[in-house]
Amino acid sequence: MAELDDLGGRLSVLARVFRGDGPPPRAELERRLQQRRGRRRAITGLGGVAAAVAVVAGAVALTGGTPGETTVRMAAPTGTRGDASVSSPAAAPPGGPIVVDVFTVAERRWELLAVSPAPATVCLFLRTTGREEQRAGCWDEPVRAAEGVAVDVDSFTYVTGVLSKDVISIAFRPDEVQSRIHDVGLPVNLFGAPVRPAVDALTALVTLRNGTQHDVAFTLPAHGRVASVDGEPVRPATTAPTRPTTTAAATTPLPTRPPTRPPTGPADPAPTTTVPPSTGRPQRVEVVPGATNLRKQVFESAVPFGAQSVLVTFWDGIEPCSVLGRVDVAEGGPAVTITIWTGSGPGAENQACIAIAQQKETVVALGAPLGDRVVPDGAR
Amino acid sequence: MDIESVPFEPWYRAEHPRLLASMAVVVRDVEVAREITAEAFARALERWERVGGMESPDGWTYRVALNLARRRARRATLERRLLLRAAPPPVAVAAPAIEVWEAVTALPPRMRTAVALRYLGGLTEAEVAESMGVAAGTVAATLHEARRRLASLLAPEEVSHG
């Protein structure tokens, strides 16, 4: 088969299509930068709160510090860096993730789990009474450097670190880290709280060089672990956390300090996003006027609802970062095509968005009863 | 040798359609491509003093855009794997309804990326190689194979119309 000679010419059709779009005005780019700077200020202002969990390429090590302080020791024992331990699915503890925290909220026992589904990747998520909640945050940067991310959850900071192989140099700047967290498409999330890197932790990681310095310690003003979820204060669970089955962690107890309330006030200026309490049912939502950055969202199901409506269920993020922005209904012949559009809600620009998947449902009114008509998804 | 910085605005207006079209082919999602393109240009604007003086500001911007696309894809894959219940299927956003779109976006990822950067972005093969982080020879071979595949998809119809 011969090559296509005029591929450039054929593709120029596409270029013309997109030229019709016209670039957004420069002011739009500047607004985008401004938003990022706003988030950066929020990071700089972060301080005073921390509970710390260090997950460093299989080594989990926490030691208690002086009162009011927790020392987070990021230990990467020789030979356990990179994908040699929990960074590798094959080497992950049998049965899945490491339990890094256990607490009780509203009579339910919760576990904060860390799992590494791929090298140099750490995901944190919550599980309660044996089932996983749809609340997770992952860090999956390429294996080019030590990776340290601190996330703030209900005013407590979880510090995660992944030490990769072949570390040559590290030059994290807070803004770069911030953009890493926020520019990856789905916003990073962790059960309902803004995700904010802690500058202190990252600064400490900068001292890691070439993979040779494998015992870096830094301190954070700390309190305990999770203090509240969904506004509910937590109390320590009666069952001790499961130990990570890694070499370094096996000798290091997980912290058992009772949780205390973090200080609040101007030192922690970033707005907090909350997750609606889990009811086991999708959250009923309506179109939010003024939503921006709309994009089509595939729906999960569409079933008749009432005399002349359809109940559409779909997955989306947490408000106001992700809201239902528009619903298109095209009724014609034997089909009712419904297109769900989701986007950023008003006020989302001031939020450190989190990437929690949440099931939502909305009632879509029709011009006539659905009857035998099918409901194709306009987003597919 | 110092390279004189070009003004941002005209460069941006000229390059935007090409990068947008390229990214649309790469990610096969026009809305996502718009987001990636806007972010890449915002970063270029933020660093224009440096980027504008580069030999190829285009190359820098395409690299940024490709990195954004990769991270987005990686995260989406990862989170889908982790959160099976929260795994919405890939969104097929409305695309230009033309056969060439169908043909190019059906190519494997590396191939369509090379095609997009070379023929829509107008980068040289060396710049494509640098943006994709592969050897120049790999790009040449990839493009050769892409053209061969596209010929089988696009050429017959051309003949029938002719």
Coordinates of C-alpha atoms in Angstrom, one line a residue:
Chain A
M1 CA 0.0 0.0 0.0
A2 CA 1.4 3.4 -1.0
E3 CA 1.7 6.3 1.4
L4 CA -0.7 9.1 1.4
D5 CA 1.3 11.9 -0.3
D6 CA -0.8 14.9 0.6
L7 CA -1.5 14.2 4.2
G8 CA -0.6 17.8 5.1
G9 CA -3.2 19.0 2.7
R10 CA -5.8 16.6 3.9
L11 CA -5.2 17.6 7.5
S12 CA -5.3 21.3 6.7
V13 CA -9.0 20.8 6.6
L14 CA -8.9 20.1 10.3
A15 CA -6.8 23.1 10.9
R16 CA -9.3 25.3 9.1
V17 CA -12.1 23.9 11.3
F18 CA -10.3 24.9 14.4
R19 CA -9.2 28.2 13.1
G20 CA -12.8 29.1 13.0
D21 CA -12.8 28.8 16.8
G22 CA -10.5 31.8 17.2
P23 CA -8.2 31.8 20.2
P24 CA -9.6 33.0 23.5
P25 CA -8.5 36.6 24.2
R26 CA -5.3 37.2 26.0
A27 CA -7.2 38.4 29.0
E28 CA -8.6 34.9 29.3
L29 CA -5.0 33.5 29.7
E30 CA -4.2 36.2 32.1
R31 CA -7.2 35.4 34.2
R32 CA -6.1 31.8 34.2
L33 CA -2.7 32.8 35.5
Q34 CA -4.3 35.1 38.1
Q35 CA -6.3 32.2 39.4
R36 CA -3.2 30.1 39.8
R37 CA -1.4 32.9 41.6
G38 CA -4.4 33.1 44.0
R39 CA -4.0 29.5 44.7
R40 CA -0.3 29.9 45.3
R41 CA -1.0 32.6 47.9
A42 CA -3.2 30.2 49.6
I43 CA -0.4 27.6 49.7
T44 CA 2.0 30.1 51.1
G45 CA -0.4 30.9 53.8
L46 CA -0.8 27.3 54.8
G47 CA 0.6 26.5 58.1
G48 CA 0.0 25.3 61.5
V49 CA -1.9 22.2 60.7
A50 CA -0.6 18.8 60.0
A51 CA -1.0 15.2 60.7
A52 CA 1.5 13.3 58.7
V53 CA 1.7 10.1 57.0
A54 CA 4.8 9.4 54.9
V55 CA 4.6 6.8 52.3
V56 CA 8.0 6.7 50.7
A57 CA 8.4 3.9 48.2
G58 CA 7.5 1.3 50.6
A59 CA 8.8 2.8 53.7
V60 CA 6.3 4.3 56.0
A61 CA 7.9 5.8 59.0
L62 CA 6.5 8.2 61.5
T63 CA 7.9 9.2 64.8
G64 CA 6.4 11.3 67.5
G65 CA 8.2 14.5 68.1
T66 CA 8.0 17.0 70.9
P67 CA 4.5 18.0 72.0
G68 CA 2.9 20.0 69.3
E69 CA 5.1 18.6 66.7
T70 CA 5.2 15.4 64.7
T71 CA 8.4 14.5 62.9
V72 CA 7.8 13.0 59.6
R73 CA 10.7 10.8 58.8
M74 CA 10.9 10.0 55.1
A75 CA 13.0 6.9 55.1
A76 CA 13.9 5.0 52.0
P77 CA 16.1 2.2 53.1
T78 CA 18.8 1.2 50.6
G79 CA 17.4 -1.2 48.1
T80 CA 13.7 -0.4 48.7
R81 CA 13.4 2.6 46.5
G82 CA 11.5 2.9 43.3
D83 CA 9.3 -0.1 42.4
A84 CA 11.1 -2.4 44.8
S85 CA 8.4 -2.3 47.4
V86 CA 4.9 -0.9 47.6
S87 CA 5.4 1.1 44.5
S88 CA 5.1 -2.1 42.6
P89 CA 1.7 -3.8 42.4
A90 CA 3.5 -7.2 42.5
A91 CA 5.1 -6.3 45.8
A92 CA 2.1 -4.7 47.3
P93 CA 0.9 -6.3 50.5
P94 CA -1.5 -9.2 49.8
G95 CA -5.1 -8.0 50.0
G96 CA -4.4 -4.6 48.6
P97 CA -3.7 -1.3 50.2
I98 CA -1.9 -0.3 53.3
V99 CA -4.0 1.1 56.1
V100 CA -2.5 4.3 57.2
D101 CA -5.2 5.6 59.5
V102 CA -8.3 4.4 61.2
F103 CA -10.9 6.5 62.8
T104 CA -14.6 6.6 63.6
V105 CA -17.2 9.0 62.4
A106 CA -20.8 8.8 63.1
E107 CA -20.5 5.2 64.4
R108 CA -18.8 4.2 61.3
R109 CA -15.2 2.9 61.2
W110 CA -13.2 4.5 58.5
E111 CA -9.8 3.5 57.1
L112 CA -7.5 5.7 55.2
L113 CA -5.7 3.5 52.7
A114 CA -2.7 4.0 50.6
V115 CA -2.2 1.9 47.5
S116 CA 0.3 2.0 44.8
P117 CA -1.3 0.7 41.7
A118 CA 1.8 1.6 39.6
P119 CA 5.4 2.5 40.1
A120 CA 5.9 5.9 41.6
T121 CA 2.2 6.2 42.2
V122 CA 0.4 6.6 45.4
C123 CA -3.3 6.8 45.9
L124 CA -5.1 7.5 49.1
F125 CA -8.7 6.7 49.6
L126 CA -11.2 6.0 52.3
R127 CA -13.0 2.8 53.1
T128 CA -15.8 2.3 55.5
T129 CA -17.3 -0.9 56.8
G130 CA -15.6 -2.9 54.1
R131 CA -16.6 -1.0 51.1
E132 CA -14.7 1.6 49.2
E133 CA -15.9 5.1 49.1
Q134 CA -15.6 7.0 45.9
R135 CA -13.1 9.3 47.4
A136 CA -9.5 9.1 46.3
G137 CA -6.5 11.1 45.4
C138 CA -3.6 9.8 43.4
W139 CA -0.2 11.1 42.5
D140 CA 1.3 9.5 39.4
E141 CA 4.1 11.7 38.3
P142 CA 6.6 10.0 36.1
V143 CA 9.6 8.4 37.8
R144 CA 11.9 11.3 37.4
A145 CA 12.3 12.5 40.9
A146 CA 11.4 12.1 44.5
E147 CA 7.8 13.0 44.7
G148 CA 6.3 14.6 47.7
V149 CA 2.9 15.8 48.1
A150 CA 1.1 17.1 51.1
V151 CA -2.6 17.2 51.1
D152 CA -4.8 19.0 53.5
V153 CA -7.8 17.1 54.6
D154 CA -10.3 18.8 56.9
S155 CA -7.4 21.0 58.1
F156 CA -5.0 18.2 58.6
T157 CA -2.2 17.5 56.2
Y158 CA -1.3 14.1 54.9
V159 CA 2.2 14.0 53.6
T160 CA 2.9 11.4 50.9
G161 CA 6.2 10.9 49.3
V162 CA 7.3 8.6 46.6
L163 CA 11.0 8.2 46.0
S164 CA 11.6 7.1 42.5
K165 CA 14.5 5.4 40.9
D166 CA 17.1 7.4 39.0
V167 CA 16.7 10.6 40.8
I168 CA 19.1 13.1 39.3
S169 CA 17.9 16.4 40.6
I170 CA 14.9 17.9 42.1
A171 CA 13.7 21.4 41.7
F172 CA 10.3 21.7 43.0
R173 CA 8.9 25.1 43.4
P174 CA 5.6 25.5 45.1
D175 CA 4.0 26.9 42.0
E176 CA 5.1 24.0 39.9
V177 CA 3.9 21.5 42.4
Q178 CA 0.7 23.4 42.6
S179 CA 0.2 23.3 38.9
R180 CA 1.1 19.7 38.8
I181 CA -1.7 19.0 41.2
H182 CA -4.2 21.1 39.3
D183 CA -3.3 20.7 35.7
V184 CA -3.7 17.0 35.3
G185 CA -7.2 17.0 34.1
L186 CA -9.2 15.6 36.9
P187 CA -8.5 17.7 39.8
V188 CA -6.7 16.0 42.7
N189 CA -9.0 15.1 45.4
L190 CA -9.2 13.6 48.8
F191 CA -12.5 13.0 50.5
G192 CA -14.0 16.4 50.4
A193 CA -11.1 18.7 51.3
P194 CA -9.1 21.0 49.3
V195 CA -5.8 19.5 48.2
R196 CA -2.9 21.8 49.0
P197 CA 0.7 21.0 48.9
A198 CA 2.6 22.0 52.1
V199 CA 5.5 24.1 51.2
D200 CA 7.5 22.8 54.1
A201 CA 7.3 19.3 53.1
L202 CA 8.3 20.0 49.5
T203 CA 11.2 22.1 50.5
A204 CA 12.5 19.3 52.6
L205 CA 12.2 17.0 49.6
V206 CA 14.3 19.3 47.6
T207 CA 17.2 18.2 49.7
L208 CA 17.0 14.7 48.2
R209 CA 19.7 14.3 45.6
N210 CA 20.5 11.6 43.3
G211 CA 18.8 9.0 45.4
T212 CA 21.6 8.8 47.8
Q213 CA 20.2 10.7 50.6
H214 CA 17.6 8.4 51.8
D215 CA 16.9 9.6 55.3
V216 CA 15.4 13.1 55.2
A217 CA 13.5 14.3 58.2
F218 CA 11.5 17.4 58.5
T219 CA 9.0 18.7 61.0
L220 CA 5.6 20.0 60.7
P221 CA 3.5 21.7 63.3
A222 CA 1.2 18.9 63.9
H223 CA -1.9 17.7 65.7
G224 CA -2.9 14.2 65.0
R225 CA -4.6 12.6 62.2
V226 CA -8.0 13.1 60.7
A227 CA -10.0 15.4 62.9
S228 CA -13.3 15.5 61.2
V229 CA -15.1 14.2 58.1
D230 CA -18.1 15.8 56.7
G231 CA -18.0 18.1 59.7
E232 CA -18.2 15.2 62.1
P233 CA -15.4 15.1 64.6
V234 CA -13.6 11.8 64.6
R235 CA -12.5 9.7 67.4
P236 CA -9.8 7.0 67.4
A237 CA -11.0 3.6 66.4
T238 CA -10.8 0.9 68.9
T239 CA -8.9 -1.3 66.4
A240 CA -5.4 -0.4 65.7
P241 CA -4.4 0.4 62.2
T242 CA -3.0 -2.4 60.1
R243 CA 0.7 -2.2 59.8
P244 CA 2.1 -1.8 56.4
T245 CA 3.9 -4.9 55.5
T246 CA 7.1 -3.3 54.3
T247 CA 10.6 -3.7 55.6
A248 CA 11.0 -0.3 57.1
A249 CA 7.5 0.2 58.3
A250 CA 7.4 -3.1 60.1
T251 CA 9.5 -1.7 62.9
T252 CA 7.9 1.7 63.1
P253 CA 4.6 2.1 64.8
L254 CA 2.0 4.2 63.2
P255 CA 1.0 7.2 65.3
T256 CA -1.6 6.6 67.9
R257 CA -1.9 10.1 69.2
P258 CA -5.6 11.0 69.7
P259 CA -6.8 13.5 67.2
T260 CA -7.2 17.0 68.3
R261 CA -8.7 20.0 66.6
P262 CA -6.4 22.0 64.5
P263 CA -6.0 25.7 65.0
T264 CA -8.2 27.8 62.8
G265 CA -7.9 31.3 61.6
P266 CA -6.1 33.5 59.2
A267 CA -3.2 31.1 58.8
D268 CA -5.4 28.8 56.8
P269 CA -7.0 31.0 54.2
A270 CA -8.0 28.5 51.5
P271 CA -11.7 27.8 51.2
T272 CA -12.9 24.4 52.1
T273 CA -14.9 22.2 49.9
T274 CA -17.1 19.8 51.7
V275 CA -18.5 16.5 50.5
P276 CA -22.2 15.9 50.9
P277 CA -22.8 13.2 53.4
S278 CA -22.8 9.8 51.9
T279 CA -26.4 8.5 51.8
G280 CA -25.8 5.6 49.4
R281 CA -27.9 7.4 46.8
P282 CA -26.9 9.8 44.0
Q283 CA -27.0 13.4 44.9
R284 CA -30.0 15.1 43.3
V285 CA -28.8 18.2 41.4
E286 CA -30.2 20.9 39.2
V287 CA -28.6 23.0 36.5
V288 CA -26.4 25.6 38.1
P289 CA -26.6 29.0 36.3
G290 CA -23.4 30.6 35.3
A291 CA -21.4 27.3 35.1
T292 CA -18.3 27.6 32.9
N293 CA -16.0 25.3 31.0
L294 CA -18.8 23.1 30.1
R295 CA -18.2 19.7 28.7
K296 CA -20.3 16.8 27.8
Q297 CA -20.5 14.1 30.4
V298 CA -21.6 10.6 29.7
F299 CA -24.5 9.5 31.8
E300 CA -24.9 6.1 33.5
S301 CA -28.6 5.6 33.2
A302 CA -31.8 7.4 32.2
V303 CA -35.1 6.0 33.5
P304 CA -38.7 7.2 33.3
F305 CA -39.5 9.5 36.2
G306 CA -43.0 10.7 36.9
A307 CA -45.4 11.3 34.1
Q308 CA -43.2 13.3 31.7
S309 CA -39.7 13.2 32.9
V310 CA -36.5 11.2 32.9
L311 CA -34.2 10.6 35.8
V312 CA -30.6 10.8 34.6
T313 CA -27.7 9.5 36.7
F314 CA -24.1 10.4 36.0
W315 CA -20.8 10.7 37.6
D316 CA -19.3 14.1 38.4
G317 CA -17.0 15.9 40.7
I318 CA -17.7 17.9 43.9
E319 CA -19.4 21.2 43.9
P320 CA -18.7 24.0 43.2
C321 CA -15.7 22.7 41.3
S322 CA -17.9 20.5 39.2
V323 CA -21.5 21.2 38.7
L324 CA -24.3 20.3 36.3
G325 CA -24.2 23.2 33.8
R326 CA -26.7 22.4 31.1
V327 CA -28.9 19.6 29.9
D328 CA -29.8 19.4 26.2
V329 CA -32.9 17.4 25.2
A330 CA -33.6 16.6 21.6
E331 CA -36.9 14.9 21.1
G332 CA -37.4 13.5 17.7
G333 CA -39.0 10.3 16.4
P334 CA -38.3 7.2 18.4
A335 CA -35.6 8.8 20.5
V336 CA -35.0 11.4 23.1
T337 CA -31.4 12.3 23.1
I338 CA -30.2 13.8 26.3
T339 CA -26.8 15.4 26.7
I340 CA -25.4 16.2 30.1
W341 CA -23.0 19.1 30.4
T342 CA -20.9 19.6 33.5
G343 CA -18.5 22.4 34.3
S344 CA -17.2 24.7 37.0
G345 CA -19.7 26.4 39.2
P346 CA -19.5 30.0 40.3
G347 CA -16.9 30.4 43.0
A348 CA -14.9 27.4 41.8
E349 CA -12.0 29.6 40.7
N350 CA -11.3 30.3 44.4
Q351 CA -11.3 26.6 45.3
A352 CA -8.5 24.2 45.3
C353 CA -10.5 21.7 43.4
I354 CA -10.6 18.1 44.5
A355 CA -11.2 15.1 42.2
I356 CA -13.7 13.1 44.0
A357 CA -16.1 11.2 41.8
Q358 CA -19.6 11.5 43.0
Q359 CA -22.8 10.0 41.6
K360 CA -25.4 12.6 40.8
E361 CA -28.9 12.5 39.3
T362 CA -31.1 15.1 37.8
V363 CA -34.7 15.2 36.6
V364 CA -35.1 16.1 33.0
A365 CA -38.4 17.3 31.9
L366 CA -39.7 16.1 28.5
G367 CA -42.2 17.6 26.1
A368 CA -44.2 14.4 26.2
P369 CA -44.2 11.1 28.1
L370 CA -41.2 9.0 27.3
G371 CA -43.3 6.0 26.3
D372 CA -41.4 3.6 24.1
R373 CA -38.9 6.1 23.1
V374 CA -35.2 5.2 23.7
V375 CA -32.8 7.7 25.4
P376 CA -29.5 7.9 23.6
D377 CA -26.6 9.6 25.3
G378 CA -25.7 12.8 23.5
A379 CA -22.3 12.7 25.0
R380 CA -21.3 9.4 23.4
Chain B
M1 CA 23.6 33.8 19.7
D2 CA 20.8 35.8 21.2
I3 CA 17.5 35.3 19.5
E4 CA 15.2 38.3 19.5
S5 CA 12.0 37.8 21.4
V6 CA 8.9 37.8 19.2
P7 CA 5.8 39.5 20.5
F8 CA 3.4 37.2 22.2
E9 CA 0.1 38.3 20.8
P10 CA 0.6 37.7 17.1
W11 CA 2.5 34.5 17.8
Y12 CA -0.4 33.3 20.0
R13 CA -3.0 34.2 17.4
A14 CA -1.1 32.4 14.7
E15 CA -0.3 29.3 16.7
H16 CA -3.5 28.8 18.6
P17 CA -5.5 27.0 15.8
R18 CA -2.6 24.7 15.0
L19 CA -2.0 23.7 18.6
L20 CA -5.7 23.3 19.2
A21 CA -6.1 21.1 16.1
S22 CA -3.1 19.1 17.0
M23 CA -4.2 18.5 20.6
A24 CA -7.7 17.6 19.4
V25 CA -6.2 14.8 17.3
V26 CA -4.0 13.7 20.2
V27 CA -6.6 13.6 22.9
R28 CA -9.6 13.0 20.5
D29 CA -11.6 15.3 22.6
V30 CA -12.2 18.9 21.4
E31 CA -13.2 20.3 24.8
V32 CA -10.2 18.7 26.5
A33 CA -8.0 20.0 23.7
R34 CA -9.3 23.5 24.3
E35 CA -8.4 23.3 28.0
I36 CA -5.0 21.9 27.3
T37 CA -4.3 24.5 24.6
A38 CA -5.4 27.4 26.8
E39 CA -3.2 26.2 29.7
A40 CA -0.2 25.7 27.5
F41 CA -0.5 29.2 26.1
A42 CA -1.1 30.6 29.6
R43 CA 2.2 29.1 30.7
A44 CA 3.9 30.4 27.6
L45 CA 2.6 33.9 28.4
E46 CA 3.7 33.6 32.0
R47 CA 7.2 32.8 30.9
W48 CA 7.2 34.7 27.6
E49 CA 10.4 36.6 28.5
R50 CA 12.2 33.3 28.3
V51 CA 10.0 31.3 25.9
G52 CA 9.7 34.2 23.4
G53 CA 13.4 34.2 23.1
M54 CA 13.7 30.5 22.3
E55 CA 14.6 29.3 18.9
S56 CA 11.3 27.5 18.8
P57 CA 8.6 28.9 21.2
D58 CA 6.3 26.5 19.3
G59 CA 8.3 23.5 20.3
W60 CA 8.2 24.5 23.9
T61 CA 4.5 25.1 23.9
Y62 CA 3.8 21.8 22.1
R63 CA 5.9 20.0 24.7
V64 CA 3.9 21.6 27.5
A65 CA 0.7 20.7 25.8
L66 CA 1.7 17.1 25.3
N67 CA 2.8 16.8 28.9
L68 CA -0.6 18.1 30.0
A69 CA -2.3 15.7 27.7
R70 CA -0.2 12.8 29.1
R71 CA -0.9 13.6 32.7
R72 CA -4.5 14.0 32.0
A73 CA -4.7 10.6 30.3
R74 CA -2.6 8.9 33.0
R75 CA -4.6 10.3 35.8
A76 CA -7.9 9.4 34.1
T77 CA -6.7 5.8 33.5
L78 CA -5.4 5.5 37.0
E79 CA -8.5 6.7 38.7
R80 CA -10.7 4.6 36.5
R81 CA -8.7 1.6 37.5
L82 CA -8.9 2.5 41.2
L83 CA -12.4 3.6 41.3
L84 CA -14.2 1.2 39.1
R85 CA -17.6 2.4 40.2
A86 CA -16.6 5.9 39.4
A87 CA -15.4 5.0 36.0
P88 CA -17.3 7.0 33.4
P89 CA -16.5 5.7 29.9
P90 CA -14.3 7.9 27.7
V91 CA -16.2 10.9 26.5
A92 CA -16.5 11.3 22.8
V93 CA -16.9 15.0 22.4
A94 CA -18.3 16.3 19.2
A95 CA -15.6 16.4 16.6
P96 CA -15.4 17.8 13.2
A97 CA -17.5 15.4 11.2
I98 CA -15.1 14.8 8.4
E99 CA -13.5 11.6 7.3
V100 CA -10.0 12.8 7.9
W101 CA -10.8 13.3 11.6
E102 CA -12.1 9.8 11.8
A103 CA -9.1 8.3 10.1
V104 CA -6.5 10.2 12.0
T105 CA -8.0 9.8 15.4
A106 CA -8.3 6.0 14.8
L107 CA -4.5 5.8 14.6
P108 CA -2.6 4.5 17.7
P109 CA -1.6 7.2 20.1
R110 CA 2.0 7.6 19.2
M111 CA 1.2 7.7 15.5
R112 CA -1.6 10.2 15.7
T113 CA 0.5 12.4 18.0
A114 CA 3.3 12.4 15.5
V115 CA 0.9 13.1 12.7
A116 CA -0.7 15.9 14.6
L117 CA 2.5 17.6 15.5
R118 CA 4.1 17.3 12.1
Y119 CA 1.2 18.0 9.8
L120 CA -1.1 20.1 11.9
G121 CA 1.4 21.8 14.2
G122 CA 3.9 22.2 11.4
L123 CA 6.8 21.1 13.6
T124 CA 9.9 19.7 12.0
E125 CA 10.6 16.0 12.5
A126 CA 13.3 17.0 14.9
E127 CA 10.9 19.2 16.9
V128 CA 8.3 16.4 16.9
A129 CA 11.0 14.0 18.2
E130 CA 11.9 16.4 21.0
S131 CA 8.4 17.1 22.0
M132 CA 7.5 13.4 22.1
G133 CA 10.8 12.5 23.7
V134 CA 11.7 9.9 21.1
A135 CA 14.5 9.7 18.5
A136 CA 14.2 11.5 15.2
G137 CA 14.4 8.2 13.4
T138 CA 11.5 6.9 15.3
V139 CA 9.4 9.9 14.3
A140 CA 10.3 9.3 10.6
A141 CA 9.3 5.7 10.8
T142 CA 6.2 6.4 12.7
L143 CA 5.1 9.0 10.2
H144 CA 5.9 6.6 7.4
E145 CA 3.7 4.0 8.9
A146 CA 0.9 6.5 9.6
R147 CA 0.9 7.7 6.0
R148 CA 0.7 4.2 4.8
R149 CA -2.3 3.4 7.1
L150 CA -4.0 6.6 6.2
A151 CA -3.6 5.9 2.6
S152 CA -5.7 2.8 3.0
L153 CA -8.3 4.7 4.8
L154 CA -8.5 7.8 2.8
A155 CA -7.2 7.2 -0.6
P156 CA -9.9 4.8 -1.9
E157 CA -12.6 7.3 -1.3
E158 CA -10.6 9.9 -3.0
V159 CA -10.4 7.7 -6.0
S160 CA -14.1 7.0 -6.0
H161 CA -14.8 10.7 -5.9
G162 CA -12.4 11.4 -8.6

